[in-house]
XYZ file of C-alpha atoms in Angstrom:
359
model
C 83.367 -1.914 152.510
C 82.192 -3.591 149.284
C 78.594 -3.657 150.168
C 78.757 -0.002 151.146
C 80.303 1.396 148.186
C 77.590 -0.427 145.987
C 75.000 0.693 148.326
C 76.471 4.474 147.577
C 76.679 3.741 144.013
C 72.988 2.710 143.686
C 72.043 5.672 145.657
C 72.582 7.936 143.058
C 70.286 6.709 140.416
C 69.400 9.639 138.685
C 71.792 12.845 137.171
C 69.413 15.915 135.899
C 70.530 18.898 134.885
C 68.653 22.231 135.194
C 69.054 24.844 132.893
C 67.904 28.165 134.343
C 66.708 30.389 131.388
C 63.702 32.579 133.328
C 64.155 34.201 137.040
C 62.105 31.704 138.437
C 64.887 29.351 138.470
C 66.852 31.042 140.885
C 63.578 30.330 143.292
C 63.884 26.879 142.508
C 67.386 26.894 143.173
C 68.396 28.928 146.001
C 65.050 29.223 148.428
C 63.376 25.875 147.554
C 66.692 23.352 146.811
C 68.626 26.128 149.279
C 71.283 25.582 146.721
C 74.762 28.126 146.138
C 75.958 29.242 143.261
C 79.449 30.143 142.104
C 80.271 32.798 141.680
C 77.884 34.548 143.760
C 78.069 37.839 141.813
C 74.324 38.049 140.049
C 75.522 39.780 137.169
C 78.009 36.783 136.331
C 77.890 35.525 132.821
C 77.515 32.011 133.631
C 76.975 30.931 137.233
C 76.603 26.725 138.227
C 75.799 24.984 141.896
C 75.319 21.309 142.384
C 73.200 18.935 145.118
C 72.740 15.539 145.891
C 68.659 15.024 147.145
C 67.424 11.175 147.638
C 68.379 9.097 144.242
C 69.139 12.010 142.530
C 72.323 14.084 141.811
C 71.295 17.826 140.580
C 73.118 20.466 138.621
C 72.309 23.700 138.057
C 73.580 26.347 135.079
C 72.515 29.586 134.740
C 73.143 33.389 133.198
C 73.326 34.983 129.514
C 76.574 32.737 128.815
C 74.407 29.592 128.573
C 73.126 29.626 125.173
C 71.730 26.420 123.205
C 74.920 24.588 121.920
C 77.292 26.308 123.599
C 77.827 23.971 126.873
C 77.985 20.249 127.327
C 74.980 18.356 128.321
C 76.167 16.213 131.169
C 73.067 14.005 131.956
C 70.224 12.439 129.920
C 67.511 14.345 132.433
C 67.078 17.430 131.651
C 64.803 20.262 133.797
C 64.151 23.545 131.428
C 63.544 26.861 133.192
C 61.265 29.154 130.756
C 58.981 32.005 130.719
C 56.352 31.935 128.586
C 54.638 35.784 130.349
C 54.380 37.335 126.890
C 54.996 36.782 123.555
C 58.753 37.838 123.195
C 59.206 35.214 125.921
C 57.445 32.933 124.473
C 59.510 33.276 120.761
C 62.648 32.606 123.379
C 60.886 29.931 125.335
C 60.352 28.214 121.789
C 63.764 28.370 120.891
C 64.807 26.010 123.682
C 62.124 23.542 123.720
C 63.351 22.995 119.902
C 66.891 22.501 120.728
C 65.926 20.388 123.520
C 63.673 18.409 121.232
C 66.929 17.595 118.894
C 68.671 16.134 121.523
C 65.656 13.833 122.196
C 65.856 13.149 118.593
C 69.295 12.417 118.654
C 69.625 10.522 121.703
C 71.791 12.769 123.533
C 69.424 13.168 126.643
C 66.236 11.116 127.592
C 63.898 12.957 129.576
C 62.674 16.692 130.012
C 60.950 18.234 132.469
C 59.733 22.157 131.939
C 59.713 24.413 135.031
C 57.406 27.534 133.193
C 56.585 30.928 134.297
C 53.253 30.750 133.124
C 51.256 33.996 131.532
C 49.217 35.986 134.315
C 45.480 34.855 132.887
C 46.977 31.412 132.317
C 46.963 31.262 128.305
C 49.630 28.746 127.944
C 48.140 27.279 124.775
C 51.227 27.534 123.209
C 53.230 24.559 125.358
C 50.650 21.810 124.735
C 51.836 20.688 121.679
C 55.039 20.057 123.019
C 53.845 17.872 126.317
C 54.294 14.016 125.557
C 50.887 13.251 126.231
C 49.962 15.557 122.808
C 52.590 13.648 120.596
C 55.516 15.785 122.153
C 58.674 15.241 124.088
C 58.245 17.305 127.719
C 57.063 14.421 130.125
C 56.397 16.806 133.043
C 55.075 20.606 132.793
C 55.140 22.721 136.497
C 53.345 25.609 135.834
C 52.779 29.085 138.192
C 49.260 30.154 138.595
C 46.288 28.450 138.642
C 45.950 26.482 136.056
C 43.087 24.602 134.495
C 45.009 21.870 133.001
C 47.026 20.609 136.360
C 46.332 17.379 137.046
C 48.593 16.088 139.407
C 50.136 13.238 136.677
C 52.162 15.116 134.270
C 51.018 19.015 135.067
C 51.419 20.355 138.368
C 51.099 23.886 139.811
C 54.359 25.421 141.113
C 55.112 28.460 143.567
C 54.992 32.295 141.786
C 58.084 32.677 144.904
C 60.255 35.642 145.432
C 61.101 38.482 142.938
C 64.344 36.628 142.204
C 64.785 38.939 138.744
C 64.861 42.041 140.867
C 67.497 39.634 143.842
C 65.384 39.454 146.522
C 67.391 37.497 148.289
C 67.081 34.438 150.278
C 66.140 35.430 154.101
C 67.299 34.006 157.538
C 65.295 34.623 160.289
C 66.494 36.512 163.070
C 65.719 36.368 166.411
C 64.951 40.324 165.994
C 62.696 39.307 163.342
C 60.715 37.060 165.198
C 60.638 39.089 168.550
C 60.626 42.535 167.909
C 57.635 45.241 168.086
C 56.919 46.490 164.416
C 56.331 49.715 163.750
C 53.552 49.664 161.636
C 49.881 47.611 161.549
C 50.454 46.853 158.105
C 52.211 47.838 154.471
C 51.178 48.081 150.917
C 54.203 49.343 148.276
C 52.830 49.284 145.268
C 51.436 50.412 141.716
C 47.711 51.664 142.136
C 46.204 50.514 138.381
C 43.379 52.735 137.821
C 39.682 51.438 138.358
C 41.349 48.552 140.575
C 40.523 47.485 143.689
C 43.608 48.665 144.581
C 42.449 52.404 144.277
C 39.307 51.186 146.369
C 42.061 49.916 148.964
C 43.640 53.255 148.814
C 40.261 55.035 149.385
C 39.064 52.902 152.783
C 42.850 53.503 154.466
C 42.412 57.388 153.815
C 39.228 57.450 155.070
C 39.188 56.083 158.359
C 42.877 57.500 159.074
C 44.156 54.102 159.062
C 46.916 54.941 156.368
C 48.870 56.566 159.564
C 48.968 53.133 160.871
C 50.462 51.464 157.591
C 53.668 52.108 155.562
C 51.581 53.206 152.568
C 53.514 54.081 149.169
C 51.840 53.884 146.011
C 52.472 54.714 142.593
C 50.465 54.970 139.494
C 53.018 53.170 136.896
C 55.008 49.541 137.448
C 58.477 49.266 137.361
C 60.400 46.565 136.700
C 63.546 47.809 138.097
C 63.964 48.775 142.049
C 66.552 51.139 142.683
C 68.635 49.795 145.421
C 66.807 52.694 147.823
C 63.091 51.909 146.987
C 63.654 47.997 146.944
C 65.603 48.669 150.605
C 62.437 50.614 151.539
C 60.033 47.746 150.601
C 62.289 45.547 152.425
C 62.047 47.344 155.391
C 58.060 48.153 155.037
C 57.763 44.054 154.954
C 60.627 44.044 158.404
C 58.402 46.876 160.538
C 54.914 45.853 159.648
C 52.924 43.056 161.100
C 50.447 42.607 157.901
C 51.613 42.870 154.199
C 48.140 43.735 152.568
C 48.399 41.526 148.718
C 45.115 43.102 146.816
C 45.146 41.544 143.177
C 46.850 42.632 140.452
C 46.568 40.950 136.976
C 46.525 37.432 138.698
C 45.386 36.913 142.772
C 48.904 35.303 143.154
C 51.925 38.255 143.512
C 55.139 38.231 144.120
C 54.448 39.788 147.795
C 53.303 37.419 148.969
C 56.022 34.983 149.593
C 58.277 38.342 149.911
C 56.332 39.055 153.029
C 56.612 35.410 154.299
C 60.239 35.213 153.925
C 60.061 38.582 156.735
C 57.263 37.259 158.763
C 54.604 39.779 157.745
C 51.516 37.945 157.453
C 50.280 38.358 153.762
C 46.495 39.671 153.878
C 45.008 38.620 150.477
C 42.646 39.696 148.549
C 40.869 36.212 147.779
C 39.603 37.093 144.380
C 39.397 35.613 140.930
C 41.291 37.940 138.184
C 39.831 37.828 134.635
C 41.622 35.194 132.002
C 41.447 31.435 132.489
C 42.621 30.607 135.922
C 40.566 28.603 137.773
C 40.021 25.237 139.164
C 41.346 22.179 138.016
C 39.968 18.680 138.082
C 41.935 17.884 141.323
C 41.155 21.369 143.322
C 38.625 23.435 143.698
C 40.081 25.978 145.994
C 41.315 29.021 142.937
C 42.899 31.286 143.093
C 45.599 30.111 145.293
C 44.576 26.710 145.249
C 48.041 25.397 145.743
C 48.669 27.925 148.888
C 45.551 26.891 150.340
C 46.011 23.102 149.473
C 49.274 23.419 151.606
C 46.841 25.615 154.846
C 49.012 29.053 154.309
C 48.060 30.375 157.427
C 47.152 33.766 155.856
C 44.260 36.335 156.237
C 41.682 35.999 152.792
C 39.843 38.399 152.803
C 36.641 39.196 149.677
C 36.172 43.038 150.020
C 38.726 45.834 151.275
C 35.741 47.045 153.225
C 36.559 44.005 155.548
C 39.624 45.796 156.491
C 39.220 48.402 159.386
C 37.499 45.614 161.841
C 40.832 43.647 160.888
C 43.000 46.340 161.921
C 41.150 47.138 164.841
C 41.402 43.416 165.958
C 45.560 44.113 164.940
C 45.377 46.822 167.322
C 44.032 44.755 170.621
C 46.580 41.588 170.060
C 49.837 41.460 171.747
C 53.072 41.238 171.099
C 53.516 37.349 172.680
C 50.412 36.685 170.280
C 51.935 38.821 166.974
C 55.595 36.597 168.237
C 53.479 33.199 167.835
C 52.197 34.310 164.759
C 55.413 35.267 163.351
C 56.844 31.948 164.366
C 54.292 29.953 162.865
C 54.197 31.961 159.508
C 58.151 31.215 158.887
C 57.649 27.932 159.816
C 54.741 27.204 157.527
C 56.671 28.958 155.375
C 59.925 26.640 155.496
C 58.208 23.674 155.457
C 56.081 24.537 152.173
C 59.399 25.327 150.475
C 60.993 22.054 151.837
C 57.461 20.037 150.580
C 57.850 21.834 147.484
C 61.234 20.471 146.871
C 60.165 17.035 147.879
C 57.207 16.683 145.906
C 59.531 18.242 142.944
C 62.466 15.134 143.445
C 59.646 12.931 143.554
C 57.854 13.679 140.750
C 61.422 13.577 138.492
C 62.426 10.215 140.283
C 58.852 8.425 139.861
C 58.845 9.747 135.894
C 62.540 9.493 134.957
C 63.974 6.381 136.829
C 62.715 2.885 135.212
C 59.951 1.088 137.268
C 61.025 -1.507 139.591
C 58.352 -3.078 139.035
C 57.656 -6.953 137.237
């Protein structure tokens, strides 16, 4: 009994807390860690889950009601959740790192570890300073999008994921899901930006009739919020149609893409580099989407739109025990690059934070 209560108690070598201050954590939290968190309303002030994964015991805090100062730090490991999209969220952003950096100062935690929505065209300038390896304090940066600067030691590319700041919640497949004949070839719900080649999308599905195939709804201006009927309607275009078509936006990597995993809709992307600084890093050479493609996402890429109506016609031929296959192997690639994701994330903590064993 002795020797297993000391084996327990060296199991748990490592206590981090994450503090969730950008959408993105939720990702983290509930689809990748497939974490809870109490309560479960999403407006809740302040809202907290725990875990236990390998040597490490996780907590989780999140909402408005967690504000620097205001609630205890309970470990010396520390995982920040930011965005740094645009400037506003950047002043924000900065207003963390800084009170994290005290308690570095001061001794009250040890390590830090910065989950970051990074900006669209990957100008994240701003954060280097505070990276350990440029005099700083942050010993590990994950970043979304691809950036130039991951290099696999202290920066490493993380998962855009689900539109957790507009709840899409987390999905369990159904058998319906899987078997089911969809309604439609494909879907594209979307904003149409003006001399995009999104409007060129919009032109080759008129012309060759194929938008009666496809759940088509586009709209000329973003919005951030859904209402609860047009974000019920996108969930259901993403249920009934076989192909989510993903053409690129400000950055290749969208939100829709992992939407349309989570329902089995096979994304069809656009395979394009946007304008900004994305692009390869010194350990892949696969942009955009080299982390996706690192991990063989079993998804269509596609260069031009134009390549689309021989794709539909080839939808058109396949059957349903082949579209069923497909299905099944998109969740599962999907559930497994959430569960390497979360393995590669413990890792990374565990091999930086916990003292060597070695010598």
């Amino acid at each position: 009994m002795i020797k297993n209560a000391r084996s327990h108690q060296e199991q748990t070598r490592l206590r981090v807390q994450i503090w969730g201050k950008a959408a993105i954590g939720l990702y983290l939290w509930q689809h990748i860690f497939e974490g809870h968190l109490e309560p479960a309303n999403v407006t809740a002030q302040w809202r907290e889950g725990s875990q236990k994964a390998g040597k490490t015991s996780f907590s989780f805090i999140t909402g408005p009601s967690v504000v620097p100062g205001y609630f205890s730090v309970e470990t010396e490991n520390v995982v920040l959740v930011l965005n740094g999209r645009e400037k506003a969220k950047i002043t924000y952003a900065t207003q963390w790192l800084h009170y994290a950096q005290t308690l570095v100062q001061t001794h009250k935690i040890q390590h830090v570890a910065v989950v970051l929505l990074g900006n669209e065209q990957c100008s994240n300038e701003w954060i280097q300073p505070y990276l350990k390896r440029n005099g700083g304090f942050v010993n590990l940066l994950f970043v979304t999008y691809d950036y130039a600067l991951v290099n696999e030691e202290d920066i490493f590319q993380w998962p855009l994921g689900v539109a957790t700041y507009r709840n899409f919640p987390v999905i369990e497949p159904s058998w319906s899901m899987l078997h089911d004949p969809r309604s439609y070839i494909c879907n594209f719900l979307g904003t149409v930006y003006k001399n995009s080649s999104r409007e060129a999308l919009m032109e080759i599905l008129k012309q060759d009739g194929l938008d009666k195939l496809c759940w088509i709804a586009a709209r000329e201006q973003w919005q951030p919020q859904e209402t609860n009927e047009s974000f019920k309607n996108y969930q259901d275009a993403l249920l009934q149609s076989d192909l989510t078509l993903c053409p690129v936006g400000i950055n290749t990597e969208c939100y829709r893409i992992y939407e349309a995993c989570s329902y089995g809709s096979l994304p069809v992307i656009e395979d394009v580099m946007t304008q900004g600084d994305c692009g390869n890093s010194s350990m892949y050479h696969s942009a955009p989407l080299q982390l996706l493609k690192t991990m063989g996402a079993p998804f269509i890429f596609i260069k031009n739109w134009k390549e689309l109506p021989a794709l539909l016609e080839k939808e058109k031929k396949m059957s349903l025990q082949e579209k069923i296959q497909r299905r099944k192997k998109l969740i599962e690639w999907y559930r497994n690059f959430k569960a390497w994701m979360r393995q590669k994330f413990i890792n990374t903590l565990e091999n930086s934070f916990l003292p060597s064993d070695k010598g």
